[in-house]
Coordinates of C-alpha atoms and ligand atoms in Angstrom, one line a residue:
X29 CA -24.0 -2.2 -53.8
X30 CA -21.2 -0.5 -51.9
X31 CA -18.1 -2.6 -51.0
X32 CA -17.4 -3.1 -47.3
X33 CA -14.4 -1.2 -46.0
X34 CA -12.7 -4.4 -44.9
X35 CA -13.0 -7.9 -46.4
X36 CA -14.7 -10.1 -43.9
X37 CA -14.6 -13.9 -43.3
X38 CA -17.8 -15.7 -44.1
X39 CA -18.1 -17.5 -40.7
X40 CA -20.7 -19.8 -41.9
X41 CA -18.6 -21.0 -44.8
X42 CA -15.6 -21.9 -42.5
X43 CA -17.6 -24.1 -40.2
X44 CA -16.8 -27.8 -41.0
X45 CA -19.6 -29.9 -42.4
X46 CA -21.1 -32.6 -40.1
X47 CA -19.4 -35.2 -42.3
X48 CA -16.0 -33.6 -42.0
X49 CA -16.4 -33.2 -38.2
X50 CA -17.3 -36.9 -38.0
X51 CA -14.4 -38.0 -40.1
X52 CA -12.1 -35.9 -37.9
X53 CA -13.5 -37.4 -34.7
X54 CA -12.9 -41.0 -36.1
X55 CA -9.3 -40.2 -37.1
X56 CA -8.7 -38.6 -33.7
X57 CA -10.1 -41.6 -31.8
X58 CA -7.9 -44.0 -33.9
X59 CA -4.8 -41.9 -33.1
X60 CA -5.8 -41.6 -29.4
X61 CA -6.1 -45.3 -29.2
X62 CA -2.7 -45.8 -30.7
X63 CA -1.1 -43.3 -28.3
X64 CA -2.7 -44.9 -25.3
X65 CA -1.1 -48.2 -26.4
X66 CA 2.2 -46.3 -26.3
X67 CA 1.5 -44.9 -22.9
X68 CA 0.9 -41.4 -24.1
X69 CA -2.2 -39.3 -23.1
X70 CA -3.8 -37.5 -26.0
X71 CA -4.9 -34.6 -23.8
X72 CA -1.4 -34.0 -22.4
X73 CA 0.0 -33.8 -25.9
X74 CA -2.9 -31.5 -27.0
X75 CA -2.2 -29.2 -24.1
X76 CA 1.5 -28.9 -25.0
X77 CA 0.7 -28.6 -28.7
X78 CA -1.5 -25.6 -28.0
X79 CA 1.4 -23.8 -26.4
X80 CA 3.1 -23.5 -29.8
X81 CA 2.6 -20.0 -31.3
X82 CA 4.5 -18.3 -34.0
X83 CA 4.7 -14.7 -35.1
X84 CA 3.9 -13.7 -38.7
X85 CA 6.2 -11.2 -40.4
X86 CA 4.6 -8.1 -41.7
X87 CA 6.6 -8.4 -44.9
X88 CA 5.1 -11.8 -45.9
X89 CA 1.6 -10.8 -46.7
X90 CA 2.2 -9.3 -50.1
X91 CA 3.5 -11.4 -53.1
X92 CA 7.2 -11.7 -52.9
X93 CA 9.5 -11.6 -55.9
X94 CA 13.0 -12.3 -57.0
X95 CA 15.4 -9.9 -58.7
X96 CA 14.0 -11.1 -62.0
X97 CA 10.4 -10.2 -61.4
X98 CA 7.3 -10.3 -59.3
X99 CA 3.9 -11.7 -60.2
X100 CA 1.3 -10.2 -57.9
X101 CA -2.0 -11.8 -57.1
X102 CA -5.3 -10.1 -56.4
X103 CA -6.4 -8.4 -53.2
X104 CA -2.9 -7.8 -51.8
X105 CA -2.8 -5.7 -48.7
X106 CA -1.7 -2.2 -49.5
X107 CA -0.5 -1.0 -46.1
X108 CA 0.2 -2.2 -42.7
X109 CA -3.4 -2.0 -41.6
X110 CA -4.5 -4.3 -44.3
X111 CA -1.7 -6.6 -43.5
X112 CA -2.9 -6.8 -40.0
X113 CA -6.4 -7.7 -41.3
X114 CA -4.8 -10.6 -43.2
X115 CA -2.8 -11.7 -40.2
X116 CA -6.0 -11.7 -38.1
X117 CA -7.5 -14.1 -40.6
X118 CA -4.6 -16.4 -40.2
X119 CA -4.9 -16.2 -36.5
X120 CA -8.7 -16.7 -36.7
X121 CA -8.2 -20.0 -38.7
X122 CA -5.1 -21.3 -36.9
X123 CA -5.4 -19.7 -33.4
X124 CA -1.7 -19.9 -33.3
X125 CA -0.4 -16.5 -34.7
X126 CA -1.4 -13.8 -32.2
X127 CA 1.8 -11.8 -32.9
X128 CA 3.2 -9.8 -35.7
X129 CA 6.9 -9.1 -36.4
X130 CA 7.3 -5.7 -37.9
X131 CA 9.9 -4.5 -40.4
X132 CA 11.0 -0.9 -40.3
X133 CA 10.8 1.1 -42.4
X134 CA 8.9 -1.2 -44.8
X135 CA 5.9 -1.4 -42.5
X136 CA 6.6 1.6 -40.3
X137 CA 3.3 3.0 -39.0
X138 CA 2.6 6.7 -39.1
X139 CA 1.1 6.4 -35.6
X140 CA 2.4 3.4 -33.7
X141 CA -0.2 3.8 -30.9
X142 CA -3.0 3.8 -33.4
X143 CA -1.6 0.6 -35.0
X144 CA -1.3 -0.9 -31.6
X145 CA -4.9 -0.2 -30.9
X146 CA -6.0 -1.6 -34.3
X147 CA -3.9 -4.7 -33.5
X148 CA -5.5 -5.1 -30.1
X149 CA -9.0 -4.8 -31.6
X150 CA -8.1 -7.7 -33.9
X151 CA -6.7 -9.7 -31.0
X152 CA -3.1 -9.2 -32.1
X153 CA 0.1 -8.0 -30.5
X154 CA 3.7 -7.5 -31.6
X155 CA 6.8 -9.7 -31.5
X156 CA 10.3 -8.6 -32.4
X157 CA 10.8 -5.4 -34.5
X158 CA 13.3 -5.7 -37.4
X159 CA 15.7 -3.0 -38.4
X160 CA 16.8 -2.4 -42.0
X161 CA 20.3 -1.0 -42.9
X162 CA 20.5 -3.2 -46.0
X163 CA 18.9 -0.6 -48.2
X164 CA 19.2 3.1 -48.6
X165 CA 16.0 5.0 -47.9
X166 CA 15.0 8.0 -49.9
X167 CA 15.5 10.6 -47.2
X168 CA 18.6 9.0 -45.9
X169 CA 21.8 11.2 -45.8
X170 CA 24.6 8.6 -46.0
X171 CA 24.7 5.4 -48.0
X172 CA 25.0 1.8 -46.7
X173 CA 26.6 0.6 -49.9
X174 CA 29.7 -0.4 -48.0
X175 CA 28.0 -1.5 -44.8
X176 CA 26.3 0.0 -41.8
X177 CA 27.7 -1.0 -38.4
X178 CA 30.9 -2.2 -40.0
X179 CA 31.4 0.9 -42.1
X180 CA 34.8 2.6 -42.0
X181 CA 33.1 6.0 -41.7
X182 CA 32.0 6.8 -38.2
X183 CA 29.2 9.0 -39.5
X184 CA 27.6 6.1 -41.3
X185 CA 27.8 3.9 -38.2
X186 CA 26.2 6.7 -36.2
X187 CA 23.4 6.9 -38.7
X188 CA 22.8 3.1 -38.4
X189 CA 22.8 3.3 -34.6
X190 CA 20.2 6.1 -34.8
X191 CA 18.0 4.0 -37.0
X192 CA 18.1 1.1 -34.5
X193 CA 17.2 3.5 -31.7
X194 CA 14.3 4.6 -33.7
X195 CA 13.2 1.1 -34.4
X196 CA 13.3 0.3 -30.7
X197 CA 11.3 3.4 -30.0
X198 CA 8.6 2.4 -32.5
X199 CA 8.7 -1.1 -31.0
X200 CA 8.2 0.2 -27.5
X201 CA 5.1 2.1 -28.6
X202 CA 3.8 -1.0 -30.2
X203 CA 4.4 -3.2 -27.2
X204 CA 7.2 -5.2 -28.7
X205 CA 9.9 -6.6 -26.4
X206 CA 12.7 -7.4 -28.7
X207 CA 14.6 -6.3 -31.7
X208 CA 16.1 -8.5 -34.4
X209 CA 19.3 -7.2 -36.0
X210 CA 20.1 -8.7 -39.4
X211 CA 23.0 -6.9 -41.1
X212 CA 23.8 -7.2 -44.7
X213 CA 27.3 -5.9 -43.8
X214 CA 30.2 -7.7 -45.5
X215 CA 32.4 -7.7 -48.5
X216 CA 32.2 -9.2 -51.9
X217 CA 35.9 -9.4 -52.7
X218 CA 39.0 -10.5 -50.8
X219 CA 40.9 -7.5 -49.4
X220 CA 37.9 -5.2 -49.6
X221 CA 37.4 -5.1 -45.8
X222 CA 39.5 -5.8 -42.8
X223 CA 38.0 -8.9 -41.5
X224 CA 38.7 -8.4 -37.8
X225 CA 38.3 -4.7 -37.6
X226 CA 34.9 -4.7 -39.4
X227 CA 33.7 -7.2 -36.8
X228 CA 35.0 -5.0 -33.9
X229 CA 33.3 -1.9 -35.4
X230 CA 30.0 -3.9 -35.6
X231 CA 30.2 -5.0 -32.0
X232 CA 30.9 -1.4 -30.9
X233 CA 27.8 -0.2 -32.6
X234 CA 25.8 -3.1 -31.2
X235 CA 26.9 -2.0 -27.7
X236 CA 25.2 1.4 -28.3
X237 CA 22.0 -0.3 -29.4
X238 CA 22.1 -2.8 -26.5
X239 CA 22.6 0.0 -24.0
X240 CA 19.4 1.6 -25.2
X241 CA 17.3 -1.5 -24.8
X242 CA 14.2 -0.7 -22.7
X243 CA 13.6 -2.8 -19.5
X244 CA 12.7 -6.4 -20.3
X245 CA 13.8 -6.2 -23.9
X246 CA 16.0 -8.6 -25.8
X247 CA 18.3 -8.1 -28.8
X248 CA 18.7 -10.9 -31.3
X249 CA 21.6 -11.1 -33.7
X250 CA 20.8 -13.0 -36.9
X251 CA 23.7 -14.5 -38.9
X252 CA 23.7 -15.3 -42.6
X253 CA 26.6 -16.8 -44.6
X254 CA 26.2 -14.8 -47.8
X255 CA 23.9 -12.5 -49.8
X256 CA 24.1 -9.7 -50.5
X257 CA 27.8 -9.8 -49.5
X258 CA 29.3 -12.7 -51.4
X259 CA 32.8 -13.1 -50.0
X260 CA 32.5 -12.5 -46.3
X261 CA 29.6 -11.3 -44.3
X262 CA 30.4 -9.8 -40.9
X263 CA 27.9 -12.0 -39.0
X264 CA 28.5 -15.0 -41.1
X265 CA 27.7 -17.9 -38.9
X266 CA 26.4 -18.9 -35.5
X267 CA 29.9 -18.6 -34.1
X268 CA 30.1 -15.0 -35.0
X269 CA 26.5 -14.4 -33.8
X270 CA 27.3 -16.1 -30.5
X271 CA 30.5 -14.0 -30.0
X272 CA 28.3 -10.9 -30.4
X273 CA 25.6 -12.1 -28.1
X274 CA 28.0 -13.2 -25.4
X275 CA 29.9 -9.9 -25.6
X276 CA 26.8 -7.9 -25.3
X277 CA 25.3 -9.5 -22.3
X278 CA 22.4 -11.4 -20.8
X279 CA 19.7 -9.6 -22.9
X280 CA 21.3 -10.5 -26.2
X281 CA 20.8 -13.9 -27.9
X282 CA 21.1 -15.5 -31.3
X283 CA 18.4 -15.8 -33.9
X284 CA 18.5 -18.8 -36.2
X285 CA 17.0 -18.3 -39.6
X286 CA 16.6 -21.8 -41.1
X287 CA 17.6 -20.6 -44.5
X288 CA 20.9 -19.0 -43.3
X289 CA 23.2 -21.9 -43.4
X290 CA 25.6 -23.4 -45.9
X291 CA 24.4 -26.6 -47.6
X292 CA 24.4 -29.7 -45.4
X293 CA 24.9 -27.7 -42.2
X294 CA 23.5 -29.7 -39.3
X295 CA 21.0 -27.0 -38.1
X296 CA 19.6 -29.1 -35.2
X297 CA 23.2 -29.3 -33.9
X298 CA 23.6 -25.5 -34.2
X299 CA 20.3 -25.2 -32.2
X300 CA 21.6 -27.6 -29.5
X301 CA 24.8 -25.7 -29.1
X302 CA 23.0 -22.3 -28.8
X303 CA 20.7 -23.8 -26.2
X304 CA 23.7 -25.2 -24.3
X305 CA 25.2 -21.7 -24.3
X306 CA 21.8 -20.2 -23.1
X307 CA 21.8 -18.0 -26.2
X308 CA 19.0 -19.3 -28.4
X309 CA 17.0 -16.2 -28.9
X310 CA 14.6 -17.3 -31.6
X311 CA 13.8 -18.5 -35.0
X312 CA 13.0 -17.4 -38.5
X313 CA 11.2 -20.4 -39.8
X314 CA 11.2 -21.1 -43.5
X315 CA 12.7 -23.8 -45.8
X316 CA 15.3 -23.9 -48.4
X317 CA 16.7 -26.1 -51.1
X318 CA 19.8 -24.2 -52.1
X319 CA 20.2 -20.9 -50.3
X320 CA 18.1 -18.3 -48.5
X321 CA 15.1 -19.5 -50.5
X322 CA 12.4 -18.4 -48.0
X323 CA 10.1 -21.2 -48.9
X324 CA 7.2 -22.7 -46.8
X325 CA 8.6 -24.1 -43.6
X326 CA 8.6 -27.9 -43.8
X327 CA 8.1 -28.0 -47.5
X328 CA 11.5 -29.2 -48.5
X329 CA 13.2 -30.8 -45.5
X330 CA 10.4 -31.9 -43.1
X331 CA 12.7 -34.3 -41.3
X332 CA 15.2 -31.6 -40.6
X333 CA 12.4 -29.4 -39.2
X334 CA 11.3 -32.3 -37.0
X335 CA 14.9 -32.7 -35.7
X336 CA 15.1 -29.0 -34.9
X337 CA 11.7 -29.2 -33.0
X338 CA 13.0 -32.3 -31.2
X339 CA 15.9 -30.2 -29.8
X340 CA 13.4 -27.5 -28.7
X341 CA 11.0 -29.9 -27.1
X342 CA 13.9 -31.7 -25.4
X343 CA 15.2 -28.4 -23.9
X344 CA 11.7 -27.3 -22.9
X345 CA 11.0 -30.5 -21.1
X346 CA 14.3 -30.3 -19.3
X347 CA 13.8 -26.7 -18.4
X348 CA 17.1 -25.7 -19.9
X349 CA 18.5 -22.5 -18.4
X350 CA 17.6 -19.3 -20.3
X351 CA 15.5 -21.3 -22.8
X352 CA 12.7 -19.0 -24.0
X353 CA 13.0 -18.7 -27.8
X354 CA 10.7 -16.5 -29.9
X355 CA 9.2 -18.3 -32.8
X356 CA 8.8 -16.2 -36.0
X357 CA 8.3 -16.9 -39.7
X358 CA 10.5 -15.3 -42.4
X359 CA 9.3 -16.3 -45.8
X360 CA 8.7 -14.8 -49.2
X361 CA 5.7 -16.0 -51.2
X362 CA 6.4 -15.6 -54.9
X363 CA 3.9 -18.2 -56.2
X364 CA 1.4 -19.1 -53.5
X365 CA -1.3 -16.9 -52.2
X366 CA 0.5 -15.5 -49.1
X367 CA -2.3 -16.2 -46.7
X368 CA -2.5 -19.8 -47.9
X369 CA 1.3 -20.1 -47.7
X370 CA 1.2 -18.9 -44.1
X371 CA -1.6 -21.2 -43.2
X372 CA 0.4 -24.1 -44.6
X373 CA 3.4 -22.9 -42.8
X374 CA 1.8 -22.8 -39.4
X375 CA 0.3 -26.2 -40.0
X376 CA 3.6 -27.7 -41.0
X377 CA 5.3 -26.1 -37.9
X378 CA 2.6 -27.6 -35.6
X379 CA 3.0 -31.0 -37.2
X380 CA 6.7 -31.0 -36.6
X381 CA 6.2 -29.8 -33.1
X382 CA 3.5 -32.4 -32.5
X383 CA 5.8 -35.2 -33.7
X384 CA 8.6 -33.9 -31.5
X385 CA 6.2 -34.1 -28.5
X386 CA 5.6 -37.7 -29.3
X387 CA 9.2 -38.8 -29.1
X388 CA 9.6 -41.3 -26.3
X389 CA 12.3 -39.5 -24.5
X390 CA 13.0 -42.0 -21.7
X391 CA 13.4 -44.8 -24.2
X392 CA 15.6 -42.6 -26.4
X393 CA 17.8 -41.7 -23.5
X394 CA 18.2 -45.3 -22.5
X395 CA 19.1 -46.4 -26.0
X396 CA 21.6 -43.5 -26.2
X397 CA 23.2 -44.7 -22.9
X398 CA 23.5 -48.2 -24.3
X399 CA 24.8 -47.0 -27.6
X400 CA 21.9 -48.8 -29.3
X401 CA 22.1 -47.0 -32.6
X402 CA 19.3 -48.8 -34.3
X403 CA 16.7 -48.6 -31.5
X404 CA 17.6 -44.9 -30.8
X405 CA 17.0 -44.0 -34.5
X406 CA 13.8 -46.1 -34.6
X407 CA 12.5 -44.2 -31.6
X408 CA 12.9 -40.9 -33.3
X409 CA 11.4 -42.3 -36.5
X410 CA 8.4 -43.8 -34.8
X411 CA 7.4 -40.3 -33.7
X412 CA 8.3 -38.7 -37.0
X413 CA 6.3 -41.2 -39.0
X414 CA 3.1 -40.8 -36.8
X415 CA 0.3 -39.2 -38.8
X416 CA -0.4 -36.3 -36.4
X417 CA -2.8 -34.4 -38.6
X418 CA -5.8 -35.2 -36.5
X419 CA -4.0 -34.0 -33.4
X420 CA -3.0 -30.7 -35.0
X421 CA -6.6 -30.2 -36.3
X422 CA -8.0 -31.0 -32.9
X423 CA -5.6 -28.5 -31.2
X424 CA -7.0 -25.8 -33.6
X425 CA -10.6 -26.9 -33.3
X426 CA -10.4 -26.9 -29.5
X427 CA -9.5 -23.2 -29.7
X428 CA -12.2 -22.3 -32.2
X429 CA -9.9 -22.5 -35.2
X430 CA -10.5 -24.4 -38.5
X431 CA -10.1 -28.1 -39.0
X432 CA -8.5 -27.5 -42.3
X433 CA -7.4 -23.8 -42.5
X434 CA -6.5 -23.7 -46.2
X435 CA -9.9 -25.4 -47.2
X436 CA -11.7 -23.0 -44.8
X437 CA -9.9 -20.0 -46.3
X438 CA -10.8 -21.0 -49.8
X439 CA -14.4 -21.5 -48.8
X440 CA -14.6 -18.2 -47.0
X441 CA -14.3 -16.1 -50.1
X442 CA -11.9 -13.7 -48.2
X443 CA -9.5 -13.3 -51.1
X444 CA -12.1 -12.3 -53.6
X445 CA -13.7 -10.0 -51.1
X446 CA -10.2 -8.5 -50.5
X447 CA -9.7 -8.2 -54.2
X448 CA -12.9 -6.2 -54.5
X449 CA -12.2 -4.0 -51.5
X450 CA -8.6 -3.3 -52.2
X451 CA -9.0 -2.0 -55.7
X452 CA -5.6 -2.0 -57.4
X453 CA -3.6 1.1 -56.9
X454 CA 0.0 1.9 -57.6
X455 CA 1.0 0.2 -54.3
X456 CA 4.3 -1.7 -54.5
X457 CA 5.1 -4.2 -51.8
X458 CA 8.5 -3.4 -50.3
X459 CA 10.0 -6.9 -50.4
X460 CA 12.1 -7.6 -53.5
X461 CA 14.7 -9.8 -51.9
Ligands
RM4_7 C1 17.3 -11.4 -44.6 C2 17.0 -11.9 -43.2 C3 16.2 -11.0 -42.4 C4 15.0 -10.5 -43.2 C5 15.5 -9.9 -44.5 C6 14.3 -9.4 -45.3 O1 17.8 -12.4 -45.4 O2 16.5 -13.2 -43.3 O3 15.7 -11.6 -41.3 O4 14.4 -9.5 -42.4 O5 16.1 -10.9 -45.2
MN8 MN1 15.5 -13.9 -41.4
MN9 MN1 16.9 -14.4 -45.0

């Protein structure tokens, strides 16, 4: 028997059994009845729930690792084409991940147009492209050891600008319409770097990138408080990110990675402020316990995720000016099967989004006006504590997705087919952060 060229989903195996479909319908009816009692239409919520889509990062399909090691599973994708196949499976099961966010050069295609066609055949497109000046590449002339855009040497800065122009070029060929700039630039010791001048140099370089944006493109600046720089990163917080985005102009906005905040930061407040400034560009969803842990979104702090979604739904309903954030995932899967982790992630994000849709906003606004602390909080909690699983499953089912994506994936036999097809070679996934 010859192995197929690509692992395929066993469509029969992912169809829910009659018993599962019946149970789902009963759960949905019960929830629908409850919502009607609260004056909410199930269909309206379902329609809005289905608008939530999130891009999958090209770097999250292989097993991640830490600086201590990596424990790969079987059947990992060995190149960007195989990664696209895996993302198509995630989209097939969730119907909510039609776009890919590409990292360059980690997943740089030899022929962007060919990759774009391959993606289109799979029903996929491209969200923001990501640059990388936090590592030196083999053929690279100058080192980023002491920074890229903030570097004291103009030649290094020039090289970093060239890289970004290249990333934009690749993105243009893929059909992307935005670039995310996360810089590792910073210093690990007091005195190492002039704090103000390094920021000015960074902004100067960003102007060159911004000026090269194709028509209709946006540039996102992503802040991060520490790592790999441990004393002072150049784009350390949302304030620095906002300064950059405001200086650059209307096509620049801030990207919030949920793992890029110091402990106890009120992230939903950061989100609200960026919305108020008209500068919320997008998200890197993940979750964290201590630092930039890149864990499954909603796995550690589900209430925080709900509160973030609550700000997003609030702004959407109000039609806040300039509000059009890109939703992307940024995770590293060290222990879980990456496809399963991403299926869980999408499900968790949709649950949080669904709960945010259920908040009785009129009641909340009235309680806020009256300073009724208890009833205001109870209004939020009533939505948060609703079991929205049947709603999320129905949103998927209505679009041809799976009732339970992880169960369907396990039943599909895709991973073992992939393991067979993708015979182990010396392929090493790029992410070691
Ligand atoms: C950074 C940041 C970037 C991501 C890299 C790999 O911490 O989150 O968005 O592209 O990691
Ligand atoms: Mn990120
Ligand atoms: Mn990160």
